[in-house]
XYZ file of C-alpha atoms in Angstrom:
686
model
C -97.536 -81.201 -68.667
C -97.184 -84.876 -67.726
C -98.276 -86.103 -71.150
C -96.000 -83.565 -72.842
C -92.996 -84.836 -70.899
C -93.826 -88.407 -71.942
C -93.894 -87.215 -75.559
C -90.509 -85.532 -75.023
C -89.042 -88.827 -73.810
C -90.451 -91.036 -76.554
C -90.193 -88.668 -79.552
C -86.544 -89.669 -80.249
C -87.539 -93.349 -80.210
C -90.198 -92.665 -82.843
C -87.639 -90.859 -84.981
C -85.148 -93.715 -84.590
C -87.788 -96.260 -85.611
C -88.856 -94.305 -88.708
C -85.312 -93.599 -89.926
C -83.966 -97.010 -88.965
C -86.754 -99.138 -90.399
C -87.881 -97.018 -93.342
C -84.847 -94.861 -94.086
C -83.956 -96.518 -97.379
C -87.541 -96.337 -98.526
C -88.244 -92.704 -97.682
C -84.740 -91.392 -98.463
C -82.052 -89.332 -96.748
C -83.718 -85.950 -96.369
C -87.030 -87.239 -94.916
C -85.073 -89.426 -92.456
C -82.988 -86.475 -91.357
C -86.013 -84.184 -91.172
C -88.074 -86.609 -89.077
C -85.342 -87.375 -86.547
C -84.177 -83.767 -86.252
C -87.702 -82.383 -86.069
C -88.712 -84.805 -83.323
C -85.545 -83.955 -81.373
C -86.323 -80.245 -81.535
C -89.885 -81.033 -80.401
C -88.456 -83.008 -77.491
C -86.085 -80.124 -76.704
C -88.892 -77.560 -76.691
C -91.005 -79.720 -74.375
C -88.010 -80.313 -72.078
C -87.387 -76.569 -71.757
C -91.094 -75.985 -71.134
C -90.986 -78.531 -68.316
C -87.790 -76.924 -66.993
C -89.419 -73.512 -66.810
C -92.462 -75.043 -65.148
C -90.373 -76.834 -62.532
C -87.932 -73.981 -61.836
C -89.961 -70.808 -62.165
C -93.491 -72.182 -62.023
C -92.712 -74.245 -58.894
C -94.536 -77.233 -60.338
C -94.527 -80.314 -58.141
C -92.403 -83.341 -59.070
C -94.422 -86.197 -60.539
C -94.141 -89.747 -61.797
C -96.087 -91.184 -64.727
C -96.338 -94.990 -64.602
C -96.604 -96.222 -68.186
C -96.785 -100.002 -67.819
C -95.733 -102.823 -65.482
C -92.363 -104.332 -66.317
C -91.362 -107.036 -63.787
C -93.454 -108.442 -60.946
C -91.701 -111.366 -59.248
C -92.273 -111.499 -55.505
C -90.712 -108.405 -53.942
C -88.797 -107.627 -57.132
C -91.165 -105.219 -58.824
C -90.443 -102.723 -61.579
C -92.530 -100.431 -63.793
C -91.921 -98.454 -66.931
C -92.250 -94.908 -65.647
C -91.221 -91.302 -66.264
C -90.039 -89.631 -63.050
C -89.738 -85.852 -63.132
C -87.996 -83.821 -60.449
C -85.375 -81.092 -60.664
C -82.551 -83.553 -61.238
C -84.216 -85.330 -64.156
C -85.495 -81.982 -65.461
C -81.946 -80.610 -65.694
C -80.793 -83.758 -67.486
C -83.734 -83.620 -69.913
C -82.707 -80.102 -70.904
C -79.028 -81.022 -71.261
C -79.644 -84.167 -73.301
C -82.296 -82.825 -75.674
C -80.592 -79.451 -76.247
C -77.216 -80.905 -77.176
C -78.729 -83.791 -79.123
C -81.028 -81.580 -81.208
C -78.113 -79.285 -82.113
C -75.944 -82.310 -82.918
C -78.695 -83.602 -85.223
C -78.818 -80.255 -87.010
C -75.026 -80.049 -87.205
C -74.884 -83.545 -88.704
C -76.851 -82.343 -91.747
C -73.706 -80.524 -92.809
C -71.041 -82.763 -91.335
C -72.415 -86.027 -92.754
C -73.540 -84.502 -96.061
C -71.290 -86.772 -98.135
C -71.980 -89.963 -96.201
C -74.122 -92.561 -97.955
C -75.621 -94.040 -94.738
C -77.353 -90.994 -93.298
C -80.650 -92.705 -92.275
C -78.727 -95.267 -90.242
C -76.600 -92.556 -88.621
C -79.552 -90.378 -87.631
C -81.462 -93.417 -86.370
C -78.534 -94.323 -84.112
C -78.279 -90.734 -82.821
C -81.969 -90.684 -81.904
C -81.754 -94.131 -80.313
C -78.809 -92.897 -78.236
C -80.850 -89.919 -77.068
C -83.879 -92.052 -76.185
C -81.772 -94.462 -74.123
C -80.306 -91.563 -72.150
C -83.749 -90.069 -71.572
C -85.005 -93.409 -70.252
C -82.012 -93.487 -67.916
C -82.510 -90.022 -66.443
C -86.280 -90.444 -65.956
C -86.063 -93.910 -64.393
C -88.052 -94.485 -61.225
C -86.208 -97.651 -60.232
C -82.941 -99.481 -60.785
C -84.356 -101.764 -63.472
C -85.271 -98.959 -65.863
C -82.039 -97.186 -64.939
C -80.160 -100.331 -65.955
C -82.145 -100.522 -69.197
C -81.115 -96.980 -70.124
C -77.591 -97.682 -68.883
C -77.198 -100.609 -71.257
C -79.071 -98.764 -74.009
C -76.532 -95.949 -74.158
C -73.807 -98.597 -74.155
C -75.366 -100.287 -77.177
C -75.845 -96.994 -79.017
C -72.260 -95.940 -78.311
C -71.047 -99.240 -79.769
C -73.098 -98.668 -82.921
C -71.976 -95.048 -83.335
C -68.287 -95.431 -82.474
C -68.108 -98.232 -85.014
C -70.384 -96.467 -87.492
C -67.692 -96.609 -90.193
C -67.320 -100.324 -89.596
C -65.160 -100.868 -92.680
C -62.330 -99.108 -90.836
C -60.566 -101.690 -88.641
C -59.662 -98.997 -86.112
C -63.327 -97.964 -85.750
C -64.487 -101.534 -85.208
C -61.705 -102.112 -82.682
C -62.618 -98.904 -80.800
C -66.287 -99.911 -80.660
C -65.418 -103.341 -79.271
C -63.042 -101.766 -76.744
C -65.742 -99.379 -75.508
C -68.215 -102.256 -75.254
C -65.852 -104.574 -73.345
C -64.545 -101.958 -70.886
C -68.093 -100.874 -70.094
C -69.083 -104.480 -69.461
C -66.447 -104.577 -66.715
C -68.010 -101.546 -65.068
C -71.529 -102.820 -65.636
C -70.696 -106.054 -63.825
C -69.976 -104.000 -60.702
C -73.116 -101.953 -61.319
C -75.265 -105.093 -61.527
C -73.724 -106.412 -58.292
C -74.523 -103.071 -56.665
C -78.177 -103.315 -57.700
C -78.308 -106.878 -56.336
C -76.776 -105.700 -53.057
C -79.363 -102.933 -52.737
C -82.217 -105.389 -53.340
C -80.710 -107.875 -50.880
C -80.594 -105.169 -48.199
C -83.860 -103.329 -48.804
C -86.044 -105.785 -50.782
C -86.966 -103.062 -53.269
C -85.392 -101.336 -56.252
C -87.924 -98.495 -56.497
C -86.364 -95.170 -55.591
C -89.389 -93.695 -53.728
C -89.501 -96.813 -51.534
C -85.736 -97.199 -51.224
C -84.541 -93.735 -50.196
C -86.574 -93.432 -46.963
C -85.219 -96.813 -45.773
C -81.518 -95.985 -46.100
C -81.055 -94.011 -42.864
C -82.255 -96.974 -40.800
C -79.516 -99.155 -42.323
C -76.707 -96.719 -41.495
C -73.974 -98.563 -39.637
C -75.213 -102.014 -40.618
C -72.528 -104.497 -41.620
C -72.078 -107.607 -43.699
C -69.902 -110.512 -42.605
C -67.708 -111.958 -45.341
C -64.417 -113.878 -45.210
C -64.228 -113.352 -41.461
C -64.405 -109.565 -41.864
C -67.145 -107.040 -41.148
C -67.989 -104.800 -44.112
C -70.176 -101.712 -44.136
C -73.224 -102.767 -46.130
C -74.082 -99.288 -47.438
C -70.460 -98.599 -48.369
C -70.321 -101.903 -50.227
C -73.488 -101.168 -52.207
C -72.418 -97.615 -53.035
C -68.893 -98.665 -54.042
C -70.192 -101.379 -56.377
C -72.599 -98.936 -57.988
C -69.727 -96.482 -58.444
C -67.771 -99.140 -60.349
C -70.514 -98.901 -62.965
C -70.113 -95.125 -63.001
C -66.347 -95.524 -63.464
C -66.900 -97.514 -66.641
C -69.652 -95.363 -68.095
C -67.963 -92.046 -67.226
C -64.427 -93.214 -68.099
C -62.820 -92.799 -64.698
C -59.280 -93.900 -63.842
C -58.631 -97.608 -64.568
C -61.729 -97.842 -66.799
C -60.972 -94.749 -68.908
C -59.144 -96.371 -71.824
C -62.173 -96.618 -74.116
C -62.982 -92.893 -74.197
C -60.087 -91.534 -76.316
C -60.513 -94.366 -78.815
C -64.172 -93.388 -79.155
C -62.874 -90.576 -81.391
C -62.978 -93.107 -84.229
C -66.675 -92.331 -84.561
C -67.897 -89.257 -86.483
C -67.344 -85.947 -84.677
C -71.073 -85.370 -83.924
C -71.004 -88.687 -82.058
C -68.040 -87.509 -79.995
C -69.914 -84.345 -79.056
C -73.013 -86.292 -78.030
C -71.111 -88.896 -76.000
C -68.879 -86.395 -74.230
C -71.302 -83.549 -73.593
C -74.757 -84.930 -72.925
C -75.226 -88.662 -72.899
C -73.059 -91.608 -71.996
C -70.247 -90.158 -69.914
C -72.582 -87.943 -67.880
C -74.657 -90.963 -66.825
C -72.243 -91.905 -64.038
C -72.259 -88.416 -62.522
C -76.043 -88.289 -62.692
C -76.336 -91.692 -61.036
C -74.099 -90.718 -58.093
C -76.073 -87.489 -57.550
C -79.394 -89.335 -57.883
C -78.221 -91.786 -55.205
C -77.097 -89.015 -52.859
C -79.336 -90.491 -50.088
C -77.192 -93.644 -50.298
C -73.777 -91.990 -50.656
C -74.423 -89.572 -47.789
C -74.614 -92.581 -45.442
C -71.615 -94.310 -47.078
C -68.562 -92.191 -46.141
C -66.000 -94.722 -47.330
C -67.648 -94.985 -50.750
C -67.793 -91.178 -50.937
C -64.058 -91.032 -50.262
C -63.456 -93.555 -53.044
C -65.509 -91.407 -55.420
C -63.523 -88.326 -54.393
C -60.075 -89.911 -54.756
C -60.811 -91.644 -58.082
C -62.309 -88.416 -59.436
C -59.289 -86.358 -58.372
C -56.807 -88.848 -59.837
C -58.774 -88.906 -63.096
C -58.783 -85.101 -63.286
C -55.002 -85.001 -62.898
C -54.239 -87.999 -65.116
C -56.325 -86.857 -68.077
C -55.055 -83.274 -67.837
C -51.441 -84.435 -68.008
C -52.078 -86.726 -70.982
C -53.855 -83.903 -72.824
C -50.607 -81.912 -72.785
C -48.910 -84.190 -75.314
C -51.658 -85.241 -77.752
C -51.646 -83.965 -81.340
C -55.043 -85.107 -82.623
C -57.447 -82.204 -82.090
C -60.295 -84.495 -81.017
C -58.144 -86.518 -78.623
C -57.088 -83.396 -76.754
C -60.741 -82.514 -76.216
C -61.526 -86.130 -75.296
C -58.956 -86.123 -72.506
C -60.298 -82.781 -71.335
C -63.704 -84.481 -70.964
C -62.109 -87.193 -68.869
C -60.508 -84.526 -66.670
C -63.696 -82.485 -66.276
C -65.625 -85.624 -65.313
C -63.019 -86.108 -62.602
C -63.958 -82.662 -61.277
C -67.620 -83.666 -61.179
C -66.928 -86.873 -59.299
C -64.696 -85.403 -56.657
C -67.309 -82.678 -56.159
C -69.856 -85.409 -55.427
C -67.267 -87.150 -53.254
C -66.874 -84.114 -50.995
C -70.660 -83.793 -50.722
C -71.201 -80.966 -53.233
C -73.620 -82.916 -55.424
C -75.215 -79.679 -56.611
C -71.782 -78.442 -57.693
C -71.224 -81.661 -59.639
C -74.533 -81.202 -61.453
C -73.756 -77.522 -62.068
C -70.478 -78.443 -63.761
C -72.255 -81.172 -65.741
C -74.749 -78.543 -66.917
C -72.184 -75.906 -67.953
C -69.797 -78.535 -69.333
C -72.483 -79.763 -71.727
C -72.515 -76.411 -73.515
C -68.800 -75.705 -73.819
C -67.752 -79.303 -74.442
C -70.315 -79.760 -77.229
C -69.143 -76.402 -78.579
C -65.488 -77.495 -78.545
C -66.165 -80.835 -80.238
C -68.415 -79.405 -82.925
C -65.943 -76.555 -83.488
C -63.212 -79.150 -83.907
C -65.456 -80.819 -86.476
C -65.745 -77.483 -88.271
C -61.944 -77.264 -88.332
C -61.762 -80.796 -89.714
C -64.216 -79.875 -92.479
C -62.288 -76.703 -93.298
C -58.987 -78.598 -93.292
C -60.373 -81.219 -95.707
C -60.621 -83.815 -92.924
C -57.205 -83.367 -91.368
C -57.101 -83.790 -87.567
C -53.416 -83.472 -86.731
C -52.809 -80.053 -85.154
C -49.186 -80.181 -86.324
C -50.510 -79.745 -89.865
C -52.637 -76.713 -89.064
C -51.815 -73.177 -87.950
C -52.798 -69.715 -89.158
C -56.485 -70.615 -89.569
C -58.024 -67.718 -87.661
C -58.172 -65.457 -90.713
C -59.612 -68.168 -92.957
C -62.125 -69.586 -90.454
C -63.015 -66.545 -88.308
C -66.394 -67.767 -87.001
C -65.020 -71.172 -86.022
C -62.075 -69.428 -84.360
C -64.324 -67.126 -82.334
C -66.682 -69.843 -81.102
C -63.791 -72.161 -80.248
C -62.180 -69.290 -78.383
C -65.405 -68.925 -76.387
C -65.400 -72.652 -75.613
C -61.747 -72.481 -74.532
C -62.342 -69.544 -72.200
C -65.324 -71.401 -70.745
C -63.493 -74.681 -70.127
C -60.473 -72.965 -68.579
C -62.825 -71.276 -66.138
C -61.495 -67.817 -66.813
C -63.273 -65.238 -64.677
C -62.772 -62.539 -62.084
C -63.637 -63.528 -58.509
C -65.815 -61.225 -56.400
C -67.012 -59.480 -59.550
C -68.674 -62.754 -60.552
C -67.678 -62.038 -64.122
C -66.740 -64.979 -66.295
C -67.879 -67.604 -68.739
C -69.789 -70.750 -67.770
C -66.906 -72.877 -66.517
C -65.715 -70.185 -64.123
C -68.762 -70.473 -61.877
C -69.020 -74.263 -61.714
C -65.280 -75.071 -61.562
C -64.539 -72.556 -58.823
C -67.517 -73.815 -56.811
C -66.059 -77.341 -56.959
C -62.538 -76.264 -55.963
C -63.869 -74.140 -53.090
C -66.048 -77.059 -51.950
C -63.011 -79.333 -51.818
C -61.186 -76.785 -49.667
C -64.128 -76.524 -47.262
C -64.397 -80.318 -47.043
C -60.659 -80.610 -46.279
C -61.348 -79.193 -42.797
C -63.132 -82.404 -41.827
C -61.758 -84.890 -44.361
C -57.970 -84.923 -44.961
C -58.444 -86.682 -48.304
C -60.303 -83.620 -49.561
C -57.020 -81.690 -49.311
C -55.692 -83.945 -52.067
C -58.759 -83.220 -54.184
C -58.346 -79.475 -53.629
C -54.661 -79.466 -54.648
C -55.422 -81.605 -57.705
C -58.334 -79.332 -58.638
C -56.091 -76.255 -58.648
C -53.243 -78.032 -60.455
C -55.584 -79.523 -63.078
C -57.007 -76.037 -63.709
C -53.523 -74.852 -64.718
C -52.945 -77.908 -66.917
C -56.376 -77.441 -68.522
C -55.461 -73.874 -69.396
C -52.173 -74.978 -70.960
C -53.502 -77.769 -73.180
C -56.614 -75.787 -74.153
C -54.624 -72.753 -75.282
C -52.072 -75.065 -76.878
C -54.913 -76.368 -79.050
C -55.965 -72.830 -79.991
C -52.422 -71.679 -80.771
C -51.436 -74.784 -82.781
C -54.700 -74.751 -84.744
C -55.443 -71.104 -85.398
C -52.217 -69.154 -84.837
C -48.561 -69.329 -85.752
C -47.285 -70.229 -89.194
C -49.539 -72.140 -91.566
C -48.427 -75.742 -91.950
C -51.080 -76.864 -94.414
C -50.906 -77.148 -98.200
C -47.651 -75.753 -99.505
C -46.942 -73.834 -96.284
C -45.393 -76.610 -94.277
C -44.412 -80.178 -93.980
C -47.700 -81.903 -94.648
C -50.920 -81.228 -96.368
C -54.412 -82.357 -95.820
C -55.989 -85.181 -97.751
C -59.592 -85.431 -98.738
C -61.116 -88.665 -97.519
C -64.524 -88.339 -99.098
C -67.395 -88.926 -96.720
C -65.096 -90.454 -94.093
C -64.655 -87.136 -92.361
C -62.733 -88.615 -89.453
C -60.269 -90.716 -91.390
C -57.398 -89.517 -89.202
C -59.221 -90.362 -86.006
C -55.985 -90.894 -84.107
C -52.233 -90.636 -84.487
C -52.042 -94.406 -84.719
C -55.080 -95.084 -86.911
C -55.035 -94.801 -90.677
C -57.856 -94.890 -93.124
C -58.105 -97.589 -95.746
C -56.338 -96.880 -99.069
C -58.360 -94.731 -101.428
C -58.863 -95.226 -105.146
C -56.165 -93.665 -107.318
C -58.428 -90.839 -108.467
C -58.848 -89.747 -104.828
C -55.124 -89.699 -104.006
C -54.502 -86.029 -104.555
C -53.177 -83.317 -102.289
C -55.268 -80.275 -101.606
C -53.192 -77.182 -102.054
C -56.202 -74.899 -101.854
C -56.807 -72.999 -98.648
C -58.879 -74.140 -95.708
C -62.362 -72.685 -95.688
C -65.133 -71.775 -93.287
C -67.827 -74.384 -92.750
C -71.359 -74.053 -94.173
C -74.056 -72.304 -92.147
C -75.813 -75.551 -91.271
C -72.669 -76.335 -89.263
C -72.120 -72.815 -87.902
C -75.638 -72.200 -86.502
C -75.422 -74.924 -83.796
C -72.019 -73.535 -82.800
C -73.458 -70.071 -82.276
C -76.296 -71.480 -80.153
C -73.890 -73.443 -77.972
C -71.623 -70.414 -77.651
C -74.472 -68.524 -75.982
C -74.762 -71.320 -73.397
C -70.994 -71.406 -72.896
C -71.043 -67.684 -72.079
C -74.173 -67.266 -69.970
C -75.134 -70.662 -68.476
C -72.917 -70.229 -65.432
C -73.838 -66.636 -64.644
C -77.563 -67.203 -65.134
C -77.911 -70.383 -63.055
C -75.198 -69.918 -60.422
C -77.521 -68.939 -57.586
C -80.022 -71.659 -58.391
C -77.565 -74.544 -58.661
C -75.080 -73.774 -55.851
C -76.067 -70.382 -54.429
C -78.692 -69.018 -52.110
C -81.616 -70.400 -54.146
C -80.355 -73.980 -54.349
C -82.654 -75.364 -51.624
C -85.714 -74.077 -53.455
C -84.307 -75.124 -56.831
C -83.345 -78.711 -55.984
C -86.019 -79.322 -53.358
C -85.949 -83.068 -52.587
C -84.122 -84.095 -55.768
C -80.714 -84.139 -54.019
C -80.309 -85.204 -50.398
C -77.601 -83.960 -48.028
C -77.210 -84.686 -44.343
C -77.742 -81.822 -41.888
C -74.008 -82.015 -41.135
C -73.092 -81.367 -44.796
C -72.357 -77.624 -44.948
C -69.888 -77.715 -47.821
C -71.773 -75.400 -50.170
C -72.881 -73.140 -47.322
C -69.262 -72.206 -46.616
C -67.789 -71.721 -50.082
C -68.385 -67.971 -49.885
C -66.174 -67.712 -46.808
C -62.998 -69.443 -48.012
C -59.679 -67.526 -47.728
C -58.719 -65.075 -50.460
C -55.817 -67.184 -51.681
C -58.238 -70.054 -52.319
C -60.538 -67.729 -54.269
C -57.732 -66.442 -56.488
C -55.696 -69.652 -56.893
C -57.683 -71.018 -59.886
C -57.381 -67.732 -61.785
C -53.632 -67.495 -61.086
C -52.858 -71.014 -62.334
C -55.142 -70.452 -65.348
C -53.143 -67.350 -66.305
C -49.864 -69.232 -65.764
C -51.099 -72.008 -68.071
C -52.075 -69.465 -70.728
C -48.710 -67.662 -70.563
C -46.792 -70.944 -70.699
C -48.734 -72.094 -73.775
C -48.242 -68.699 -75.447
C -44.497 -68.841 -74.770
C -44.029 -72.389 -76.092
C -46.286 -72.191 -79.155
C -46.276 -68.510 -80.144
C -43.326 -66.590 -78.685
C -40.933 -69.521 -79.217
C -42.844 -71.253 -81.976
C -41.348 -74.652 -82.648
C -40.193 -75.179 -79.061
C -42.992 -77.661 -78.437
C -42.057 -79.614 -81.576
C -38.412 -79.730 -80.489
C -39.391 -81.016 -77.040
C -41.512 -83.709 -78.656
C -38.730 -84.612 -81.106
C -36.374 -85.402 -78.233
C -38.844 -88.017 -76.996
C -37.741 -87.634 -73.401
C -39.066 -89.972 -70.703
C -41.683 -87.506 -69.375
C -42.961 -86.611 -72.841
C -43.106 -90.298 -73.836
C -44.913 -91.133 -70.602
C -47.593 -88.525 -71.294
C -47.797 -89.115 -75.058
C -48.334 -92.830 -74.436
C -51.095 -92.086 -71.891
C -49.163 -93.388 -68.868
C -48.752 -96.660 -70.848
C -52.159 -97.884 -69.707
C -52.985 -99.473 -73.057
C -49.680 -101.323 -73.074
C -50.135 -102.399 -69.458
C -53.664 -103.660 -70.057
C -52.570 -105.405 -73.244
C -49.742 -107.171 -71.406
C -51.875 -108.214 -68.446
C -55.490 -108.624 -69.481
C -55.331 -109.157 -73.254
C -52.225 -111.340 -73.419
C -53.012 -112.859 -70.040
C -56.478 -113.859 -71.215
C -54.968 -115.244 -74.419
C -52.376 -117.245 -72.461
C -55.077 -118.587 -70.141
C -57.213 -119.492 -73.136
C -54.274 -121.248 -74.793
C -53.625 -123.170 -71.561
C -57.184 -124.461 -71.389
C -57.372 -125.048 -75.141
C -53.996 -126.622 -75.933
C -53.301 -128.074 -72.497
C -56.706 -129.005 -71.178
C -58.811 -129.526 -74.278
C -56.311 -130.969 -76.744
C -53.819 -132.794 -74.514
C -56.199 -134.142 -71.866
C -59.832 -134.134 -72.975
C -59.266 -134.860 -76.669
C -56.335 -137.216 -76.008
C -58.217 -139.449 -73.595
C -61.688 -138.636 -74.858
C -62.752 -138.528 -78.498
C -59.208 -138.858 -79.894
C -58.414 -141.774 -77.544
C -61.633 -143.617 -78.330
C -61.091 -143.032 -82.031
C -57.515 -144.372 -81.820
C -58.677 -147.447 -79.922
C -61.445 -148.074 -82.431
C -58.949 -147.733 -85.234
C -56.563 -150.218 -83.619
C -59.338 -152.750 -83.016
C -60.511 -152.251 -86.573
C -57.021 -152.874 -87.952
C -56.683 -156.061 -85.892
C -60.091 -157.298 -86.943
C -59.381 -156.343 -90.531
C -56.489 -158.793 -90.699
C -58.983 -161.618 -90.278
C -60.747 -160.492 -93.481
C -58.251 -162.159 -95.895
C -60.690 -162.735 -98.794
C -59.945 -166.497 -99.113
C -62.934 -168.867 -98.857
C -60.982 -171.666 -97.207
C -59.920 -169.228 -94.434
C -63.560 -168.418 -93.720
C -64.464 -172.152 -93.868
C -61.676 -172.948 -91.406
C -62.910 -170.266 -88.977
C -66.466 -171.563 -89.304
C -65.172 -175.092 -88.576
C -63.405 -173.803 -85.486
C -66.634 -172.154 -84.377
C -68.630 -175.373 -84.857
C -65.981 -177.320 -82.976
C -66.072 -174.815 -80.155
C -69.837 -174.983 -79.905
C -69.789 -178.808 -79.874
C -67.115 -178.799 -77.196
C -69.208 -176.411 -75.110
C -72.284 -178.601 -75.558
C -70.448 -181.815 -74.626
C -68.986 -180.055 -71.576
C -72.448 -178.882 -70.524
C -74.033 -182.307 -71.009
C -71.200 -183.994 -69.184
């Protein structure tokens, strides 16, 4: 099994190398076949390992592949570490990625750079697999930066679009801010423990509990400092509040990329890292509280912004941001297993929602604005059904006590109940609980708003409404945002499509059906193992909790009103969306047309982009201008090279006046020189 797991990890890298280096030589179809085939092989091996670990009770193991760094106490190896935590992530990453590869056969059919695209997808997958199987911080950092690189390449895949290039740069820069904190966290851990290897590190943490670090005349908790710095990295990678601005703009990449980023790879890395480092966070209560508060704020912020977005992919992007907030505040209250459970179920229904949105975009001839859709359920019945399944799953619709619901019901309710239990000992958890319930209602509203605007109501496409879709050739995501526009097309491509939307081809539909099965059954099937009675046997030593952490033990005994609150707000959100977009169709458009302060605040994403532009972008530009125009030009150049050059020029002009061109002038000067020399000689002899 060990060798098979190693093959599962490195198979995507082989596919990326073949398609990336030989894609033009072997052609599109072989490149697609190699990368997709190797991903499905990796997926099959990952599921085999999962079954072996979960039902076969196989022991965790580590395969050391090669030495990496050996400098004094700083030692690192290339290794593949397998325990329940990495096993769950292997299944999530390879399952979603293999289906995304298959889906891309249909979605990218008209693109002329398919080998490059599939190579990037496989490289993305490999980097994430290296991250989740890392046995020390160095390999974790390698995978961490690898997914950052791959996201940059994929978000900016259509690099001829200025908006895509700008979005890729934005994602890269924002993540560098988070990664700076992450690197400082790794340095702090090494400074404290003199090792970065997880098996050596985790047993040492308890002994350091309560230790402090003196800085600036203050005493700081050393473990809290290390954990907080590491969480800064998670904030950037998982798009948490303050470092979230890159995620919605990532929609500029092709839709399969969005599904991979949001469901299985990059944004889940931060959640995984916090759960992996549970031995550290359990002894860092202040850092845990920071994780909880930031996660709760993110869940609320993103849910409110999702209410006012019109681009179908942006709505789903903000829902990802919100759901990640749920995962983080679950980890912050000590329910690490609940966070991983929601990560697991979220992978299925979020990939389903994104790929279903891509199916809508294909059927609508690459239109993404929901205001130009409507009435699609009869024309795209399969897409409608699977997106309905994804919506029910993400809203967490289910019946308590009967344990009857789709995937999100089990994991979301476990998180909300955990926050309530934690509030008995931590007042900040009360805030997380209230936000969790409120965000559930907002999630229901914006999710059903998407369904109603896209599939129901009056048709607004073609000749049925104010706008019609435009075909943008192979640039399937030309309308990647309300503010981004594709480059002008040749005259022969400027034609409106009055023909009806259509269902997507089967190569696109099959992955949706597979993900729909996960969105329905993943929660019910794995509930007991992730957060229920079997969790101790399931997780074994992969997640650590202190003996005083009884959060998940008590979620079955919360009051009835806590049990029913998520369902009640979910129903309220559904009814409100139905009233605004179906019963009183057009009411939402009229509210938006008024452009009131609350609507503008939400539509403009709490004005974070404007705030960051005014402070960081313009501030950095002003600081650069100060050093350039003030320091470099007016001081250094003025008194340095420019001053020396001016002095040389002046001396040259003065000396040049002596060069008159008349022989008698030169003879006179020579005579003066001879006279001077004679005078000097006579003076010396005298």
